[in-house]
mmCIF file of C-alpha atoms in Angstrom:
data_model
loop_
_atom_site.group_PDB
_atom_site.id
_atom_site.type_symbol
_atom_site.label_atom_id
_atom_site.label_comp_id
_atom_site.label_asym_id
_atom_site.label_seq_id
_atom_site.Cartn_x
_atom_site.Cartn_y
_atom_site.Cartn_z
ATOM 1 C CA MET A 1 44.207 8.465 7.701
ATOM 2 C CA PRO A 2 44.645 4.857 6.492
ATOM 3 C CA LYS A 3 47.071 6.021 3.781
ATOM 4 C CA LEU A 4 49.115 7.940 6.333
ATOM 5 C CA ILE A 5 49.230 4.872 8.600
ATOM 6 C CA GLU A 6 50.332 2.674 5.681
ATOM 7 C CA ALA A 7 53.051 5.228 4.861
ATOM 8 C CA GLY A 8 54.330 5.026 8.471
ATOM 9 C CA LYS A 9 53.603 8.674 9.258
ATOM 10 C CA VAL A 10 51.206 8.364 12.212
ATOM 11 C CA TYR A 11 52.510 8.352 15.774
ATOM 12 C CA ILE A 12 50.965 8.532 19.226
ATOM 13 C CA ALA A 13 52.679 10.848 21.697
ATOM 14 C CA GLU A 14 52.791 8.941 24.975
ATOM 15 C CA SER A 15 52.325 10.945 28.156
ATOM 16 C CA PRO A 16 53.530 9.787 31.576
ATOM 17 C CA LEU A 17 51.121 8.071 33.950
ATOM 18 C CA TYR A 18 52.872 9.381 37.060
ATOM 19 C CA GLU A 19 54.731 12.512 38.115
ATOM 20 C CA VAL A 20 56.817 11.838 41.227
ATOM 21 C CA THR A 21 58.269 14.727 43.213
ATOM 22 C CA CYS A 22 60.955 14.187 45.832
ATOM 23 C CA LYS A 23 62.491 17.330 47.336
ATOM 24 C CA ASP A 24 63.448 19.428 44.288
ATOM 25 C CA GLN A 25 63.646 16.479 41.850
ATOM 26 C CA THR A 26 60.785 15.458 39.525
ATOM 27 C CA TYR A 27 60.557 12.030 37.912
ATOM 28 C CA PHE A 28 58.136 10.795 35.273
ATOM 29 C CA ALA A 29 56.966 7.187 34.979
ATOM 30 C CA TYR A 30 55.156 5.830 31.938
ATOM 31 C CA ASN A 31 54.244 2.480 33.482
ATOM 32 C CA GLU A 32 54.250 0.525 36.741
ATOM 33 C CA LYS A 33 57.772 -0.851 36.196
ATOM 34 C CA GLU A 34 59.203 2.643 35.822
ATOM 35 C CA MET A 35 57.266 3.719 38.910
ATOM 36 C CA ASP A 36 58.814 0.840 40.888
ATOM 37 C CA ASP A 37 62.278 1.837 39.623
ATOM 38 C CA ILE A 38 61.746 5.433 40.755
ATOM 39 C CA LYS A 39 60.581 4.283 44.196
ATOM 40 C CA ALA A 40 63.693 2.107 44.485
ATOM 41 C CA GLU A 41 65.910 5.034 43.539
ATOM 42 C CA ILE A 42 64.208 7.384 46.007
ATOM 43 C CA GLY A 43 64.370 4.830 48.805
ATOM 44 C CA ASN A 44 62.908 5.960 52.125
ATOM 45 C CA GLN A 45 62.770 9.643 51.195
ATOM 46 C CA LYS A 46 59.393 11.366 51.313
ATOM 47 C CA TYR A 47 57.751 11.899 47.904
ATOM 48 C CA THR A 48 54.438 12.789 46.307
ATOM 49 C CA VAL A 49 52.787 11.104 43.331
ATOM 50 C CA GLN A 50 50.429 12.720 40.865
ATOM 51 C CA ARG A 51 48.616 10.186 38.675
ATOM 52 C CA SER A 52 47.483 11.299 35.243
ATOM 53 C CA LYS A 53 44.321 9.836 33.767
ATOM 54 C CA GLY A 54 44.751 11.598 30.441
ATOM 55 C CA LEU A 55 46.219 14.504 28.563
ATOM 56 C CA GLY A 56 43.546 16.909 29.794
ATOM 57 C CA GLU A 57 44.759 16.557 33.389
ATOM 58 C CA ASN A 58 48.404 17.296 32.636
ATOM 59 C CA GLU A 59 49.850 20.700 33.434
ATOM 60 C CA ALA A 60 51.505 22.638 30.617
ATOM 61 C CA ASP A 61 54.916 22.459 32.359
ATOM 62 C CA MET A 62 54.753 18.667 32.559
ATOM 63 C CA MET A 63 53.688 18.390 28.911
ATOM 64 C CA SER A 64 56.541 20.685 27.920
ATOM 65 C CA LEU A 65 59.068 18.504 29.772
ATOM 66 C CA THR A 66 57.749 15.180 28.495
ATOM 67 C CA THR A 67 55.197 14.737 25.720
ATOM 68 C CA MET A 68 56.068 17.807 23.654
ATOM 69 C CA ASN A 69 59.851 17.879 24.115
ATOM 70 C CA PRO A 70 61.572 16.290 21.081
ATOM 71 C CA ALA A 71 64.542 15.313 23.271
ATOM 72 C CA THR A 72 62.508 13.347 25.826
ATOM 73 C CA ARG A 73 59.135 12.495 24.278
ATOM 74 C CA ARG A 74 58.085 8.950 23.519
ATOM 75 C CA LEU A 75 56.405 8.285 20.223
ATOM 76 C CA ILE A 76 54.572 5.086 19.354
ATOM 77 C CA LYS A 77 54.372 4.357 15.643
ATOM 78 C CA VAL A 78 50.919 3.269 14.477
ATOM 79 C CA THR A 79 51.075 0.343 12.057
ATOM 80 C CA PRO A 80 48.342 -1.022 9.782
ATOM 81 C CA ASP A 81 48.013 -4.050 12.098
ATOM 82 C CA ASP A 82 47.524 -1.697 15.082
ATOM 83 C CA ALA A 83 44.838 0.236 13.215
ATOM 84 C CA GLU A 84 42.983 -2.937 12.251
ATOM 85 C CA GLN A 85 43.098 -4.375 15.785
ATOM 86 C CA THR A 86 42.011 -1.034 17.255
ATOM 87 C CA SER A 87 39.058 -0.912 14.880
ATOM 88 C CA ILE A 88 38.014 -4.430 15.897
ATOM 89 C CA ILE A 89 38.202 -3.601 19.620
ATOM 90 C CA PHE A 90 36.360 -0.284 19.180
ATOM 91 C CA ASP A 91 33.591 -2.063 17.282
ATOM 92 C CA LEU A 92 33.369 -4.690 20.015
ATOM 93 C CA LEU A 93 33.418 -2.322 22.991
ATOM 94 C CA LEU A 94 31.415 0.549 21.511
ATOM 95 C CA GLY A 95 29.284 -1.180 18.882
ATOM 96 C CA ASP A 96 25.928 -2.919 18.924
ATOM 97 C CA ASP A 97 27.155 -6.420 19.859
ATOM 98 C CA LEU A 98 26.085 -6.342 23.519
ATOM 99 C CA GLU A 99 26.602 -10.085 24.048
ATOM 100 C CA GLY A 100 30.094 -9.943 22.498
ATOM 101 C CA ARG A 101 31.012 -7.017 24.734
ATOM 102 C CA LYS A 102 29.780 -8.834 27.851
ATOM 103 C CA ASP A 103 31.725 -11.958 26.869
ATOM 104 C CA TYR A 104 34.902 -9.936 26.268
ATOM 105 C CA ILE A 105 34.618 -8.148 29.628
ATOM 106 C CA SER A 106 33.869 -11.437 31.414
ATOM 107 C CA ASN A 107 36.873 -13.148 29.842
ATOM 108 C CA TYR A 108 39.447 -10.334 29.844
ATOM 109 C CA GLY A 109 38.246 -7.608 32.220
ATOM 110 C CA TYR A 110 40.490 -8.798 35.042
ATOM 111 C CA LEU A 111 43.534 -7.861 32.927
ATOM 112 C CA TYR A 112 42.604 -4.193 33.190
ATOM 113 C CA LEU A 113 41.732 -3.924 36.884
ATOM 114 C CA ASP A 114 45.124 -2.536 37.924
ATOM 115 C CA ALA A 115 44.849 0.232 35.314
ATOM 116 C CA ALA A 116 41.270 1.112 36.268
ATOM 117 C CA ASP A 117 40.788 4.143 38.473
ATOM 118 C CA VAL A 118 37.935 2.964 40.665
ATOM 119 C CA SER A 119 38.854 4.831 43.847
#
């Protein structure tokens, strides 16, 4: 895999966080800003929101419209710097350095509270 990353051939297919349905129209939001934009566009109309926690929760129709459709999908190119930083974070959060993990969560955990599904 490292050689493929160095050659620029590894991508992450990004799936939407939210599926918003209003009447017969469906919108997809990949982040909070896009969600706010959709709400502004919909205005006071009634709508429903389905939040996706991961690919396993997404329906095949939604995946076909978004993540798998070459015309609309969003791909994130993985760079060597990304791979190195990811490795460092994985080692910190999943490795044996318990004190380092506690320090990291104490110092930076608040940054992830909005993304956490703790309901």
